[in-house]
Amino acid sequence: MTRRTFFGQIFPAFLAITLLAVVGVTWHATSTLERFYHKRTREELAARADLAQARFMGALRSNDDRRVDMVCNQIASETPMRLTVVLPSGRVVGDSEEDPARMDNHADRPEIVEALREGRGSSVRFSDTLQRDMMYVTKAIRDNDKTLGVLRVSMSLAFIDQELGTIHRRVTLVALLATALVALSSVWVSRPISRSLARLKTGAERFARGELGIPLAVPDSLEIGALAESMNRMAAELDDRIQTTVRQRNELEAVLAGMVEGVLAVDGEENILNLNQAAARLLDVDAAQSRRKPLQEVVRNVEIHELVRRVMDSGEPGETETVFQGDRDAVIRVRVAPLRDAKKESAGVLAVMNDLTDLRHLEKVRRDFVANVSHELKTPITSIKGYVETLLDGASHNAEDLDRFLKIIHRQVDRLHAIVDDLLALSQIEEDDRKGQVLLGRGALLPVIEGAVGLCKAAALEKDTAIHVSCSPDIQADIDPHLLGQACVNLIDNAVKYGEPGSEIHVEVATDNGEIVIHVRDQGPGVAQEHLARVFERFYRVDKARSRELGGTGLGLAIVKHIAQAHGGRATVESELRKGSVFSIRLPLPPEQM
Ligand code: ADP
C-alpha cells in the first residue's frame, strides 16, 4: 500500500464532496429552472391559442384553406410564435412558417392526437421541419360539438437552452473556484497538523535512537498534544527502565566477575549465553569468544554435557564432580539448575562450578598423612608390645634377655619419641607460619651454621666424616636462628647418615641470583631422579628399611621445607646417583644486599 501525506489524504475527499455538492445543486437548479420555463411557455402558448382560435372559426367553417393560412401568417407576424392549423384528418391547412401543401400529414403528432381526444394537448420534441427543439401547445377548434380542426401554437426552446447554457458555464466557473478554494483550505487545515506530526516523527526517531532525555515539544492541538505527552511519558518510563536494566546488568556482571565460582549460562539450544572469568579459567577457554557458541564446541567434557541435557530434560537440578585433564588435573564440582524465563518456561540452564582440586588434594594429603603416621607409629608400638609380652611371659627372669629386650624397647621408644617430636615440630612450624608468628630478625648466618655443625660433630666423628664450612661472617639474612639451625642440622645429619664413612661434607653459604643459598654437599649414594620431586614430602623415603635402620623418621626434609618457607624461601635438591647430593636452603636476600 502506498502511503500518502495528510494533505494527499484530505484533499481528494474535500474535492469530491465539493464537486458532488456543486454538481448536485446545479443539476437540481437547472432541472427546476427548465421545468419552470417549460410551464410558463406552455401557459403562454395555451393563452395565445385560446385567444387566436376564434379567428379561424369562419375560415374553417367554410373550408377556406387559403384564409386559414393567411390568418396564421397574420397572427404570427404579431408574435414570435409559429401557428399551424390541422384538420381532424391530419392535413395541414395553415402554417405561419411553411407552405401547408408541402407539409406531412400531422394526424400522428402526439399533441394533435391529444387535442382531438381531450380538447387540449402539448408536447416538447425536435421539429423535423424546423430542425430544432420546439414546444407545441394545441387547442381543438370546435363549432358546438363538431371539431373543425386543431390550432397548434409552437415556440422554439432555444432561448431556454441558451439560458441553461449560461447557468452551466457559471456553475463550471464556480466549481473551478471551489476546487481552488478546497485545495487552499486543505493546505491550510493540513499544514499545521502535518508539521506537528513531522515533529512527532522526528522525536520518535530520536527516541528510537536511544536519545530519551530530550522530550517532544507539545503542540496546541488537543489530540496531537495528548499524543506527544503520552510519547514523552513513554520515553521517560523507557529511560527509567533502561537505566534500571543497565544498573542491574552492571551489578550482575560485577557480582559474576567477583565470584570465585565459575558461572555458565546455557540457552535452550545448548548455546552459551554467558560465562564469567572464573568459569573461563576453570574450563580453560576464552570468555569473550565462547559466548553464543554451542556448549559442545567450547566445553570438552562429556559429563558436563550429559548433566546439562539431563537437567534440561527433567527440569530438576543436578550436580556432578568431574576431572578436567590438563597441566594439572583439576577436580571441578558442577551444579546445574534449570533457568526459567518471565513466563516460567524453560530457558536453558545455569551451571555453577567450584574448583575442588586443592580441597581434594588436601583431603588426600590428610588421609595419606593419617595413614602414614599410624603406620609409622604402629611399627615401634608393635615391636614394644611384642617384647613386653615376651618379658611378661617369663623372659624377664633371664637377666641377659631382660637387658637385651629392654634396650630394644628403649630404642623403639626413642624412635616413637623422635617421630612425635618431629611431628610436633612440623605442626608447630606450620601453625606459626600460618598465623604469621615466625618472628624473623636480621642476623649473621655463620653462627647458625657453626651451631648446627657442632650438633652433628659427634655423629660425623663416629663415621669418620669431615665437615667443611665455607661462610663469610658478613652474610646476614632475616632469620629465626633456632628454626634455621634445626633445618641445617637436619640436612647435615642426613648427609652424615647417608654418606659413606670417611667421606666429606661441605656446608657452603653463598649469594646467588638474589638469594642467599645454604648448600649441604655430600658424597653419599645420591637420590635417583624419580624420587627428587618427592623427598621433601612427609614420610617419603627412598629406601624405607635403610632410613629406619638409621633412625630416620621420614620427616626431616619436610621440616626443612617448611622452615625454608617460613623464611620466605624454599628448599631444593640436586643429586646424581652414586656421586652425591646437594640439598639447599634458599632465603631471600635482604634488599640492601642486592
Ligand atoms: P629420613 O628421616 O628418612 O632421613 P628425611 O625426610 O630426612 O627422612 O629424608 C627423606 C629421604 O630422602 C630419606 O629417607 C632418604 O632416602 C633421602 N635422603 C635424604 N637426605 C639424603 C642424602 N643426603 N643422601 C641420600 N639420600 C637422602
Coordinates of C-alpha atoms and ligand atoms in Angstrom, one line a residue, residues 415 422 490-499 505 520-528 531 534-548 550-560 573 575 577 580-583, ligand 1:
R415 CA 62.0 -43.8 67.8
D422 CA 59.3 -34.3 64.5
N490 CA 68.5 -32.0 59.5
L491 CA 70.4 -31.6 56.2
I492 CA 73.9 -32.1 57.8
D493 CA 72.6 -35.1 59.8
N494 CA 71.2 -36.7 56.6
A495 CA 74.5 -36.1 54.8
V496 CA 76.3 -37.8 57.6
K497 CA 73.7 -40.6 57.9
Y498 CA 73.5 -41.5 54.2
G499 CA 77.1 -40.7 53.3
I505 CA 80.6 -32.9 53.7
V520 CA 75.0 -29.0 52.1
R521 CA 77.0 -31.1 49.7
D522 CA 77.8 -34.8 50.4
Q523 CA 79.5 -37.7 48.6
G524 CA 76.8 -40.1 49.6
P525 CA 74.7 -42.5 47.4
G526 CA 72.7 -39.7 45.8
V527 CA 68.9 -39.7 45.1
A528 CA 67.5 -41.2 41.8
H531 CA 62.5 -39.5 43.8
R534 CA 59.1 -36.2 46.4
V535 CA 61.9 -36.3 49.0
F536 CA 60.5 -33.2 50.7
E537 CA 57.1 -34.9 51.4
R538 CA 56.3 -36.1 54.8
F539 CA 57.3 -39.7 55.4
Y540 CA 58.7 -40.1 51.9
R541 CA 61.7 -42.2 51.9
V542 CA 63.8 -43.5 49.0
D543 CA 64.9 -46.6 50.9
K544 CA 62.5 -47.3 53.8
A545 CA 64.5 -50.0 55.5
R546 CA 67.7 -48.1 55.4
S547 CA 66.1 -44.9 56.7
R548 CA 64.5 -46.9 59.7
L550 CA 69.5 -45.3 60.5
G551 CA 66.8 -44.0 62.9
G552 CA 65.2 -41.7 60.4
T553 CA 61.6 -40.5 60.8
G554 CA 60.9 -39.5 57.2
L555 CA 60.1 -36.0 58.4
G556 CA 63.5 -34.3 58.4
L557 CA 63.3 -32.9 54.9
A558 CA 59.6 -31.9 55.3
I559 CA 60.7 -29.9 58.3
V560 CA 63.5 -28.3 56.3
V573 CA 67.9 -30.6 45.8
S575 CA 71.6 -35.1 43.0
L577 CA 73.2 -41.3 41.8
G580 CA 76.4 -37.4 46.0
S581 CA 73.7 -34.8 46.6
V582 CA 73.4 -31.1 47.2
F583 CA 70.5 -30.1 49.5
Ligands
ADP1 P1 64.7 -39.6 57.0 O1 64.4 -39.5 58.4 O2 64.3 -40.9 56.4 O3 66.1 -39.3 56.7 P2 64.2 -37.3 55.5 O4 62.9 -36.5 55.3 O5 65.3 -36.5 56.2 O6 63.8 -38.6 56.2 O7 64.7 -37.7 54.1 C1 63.8 -38.3 53.3 C2 64.5 -39.4 52.4 O8 65.4 -38.7 51.5 C3 65.4 -40.3 53.1 O9 64.7 -41.4 53.5 C4 66.5 -40.7 52.1 O10 66.0 -41.7 51.4 C5 66.6 -39.4 51.3 N1 67.8 -38.6 51.7 C6 67.8 -37.5 52.5 N2 69.0 -37.0 52.5 C7 69.8 -37.7 51.8 C8 71.2 -37.6 51.4 N3 72.0 -36.7 51.9 N4 71.7 -38.6 50.5 C9 70.9 -39.5 50.0 N5 69.5 -39.7 50.3 C10 69.0 -38.7 51.2

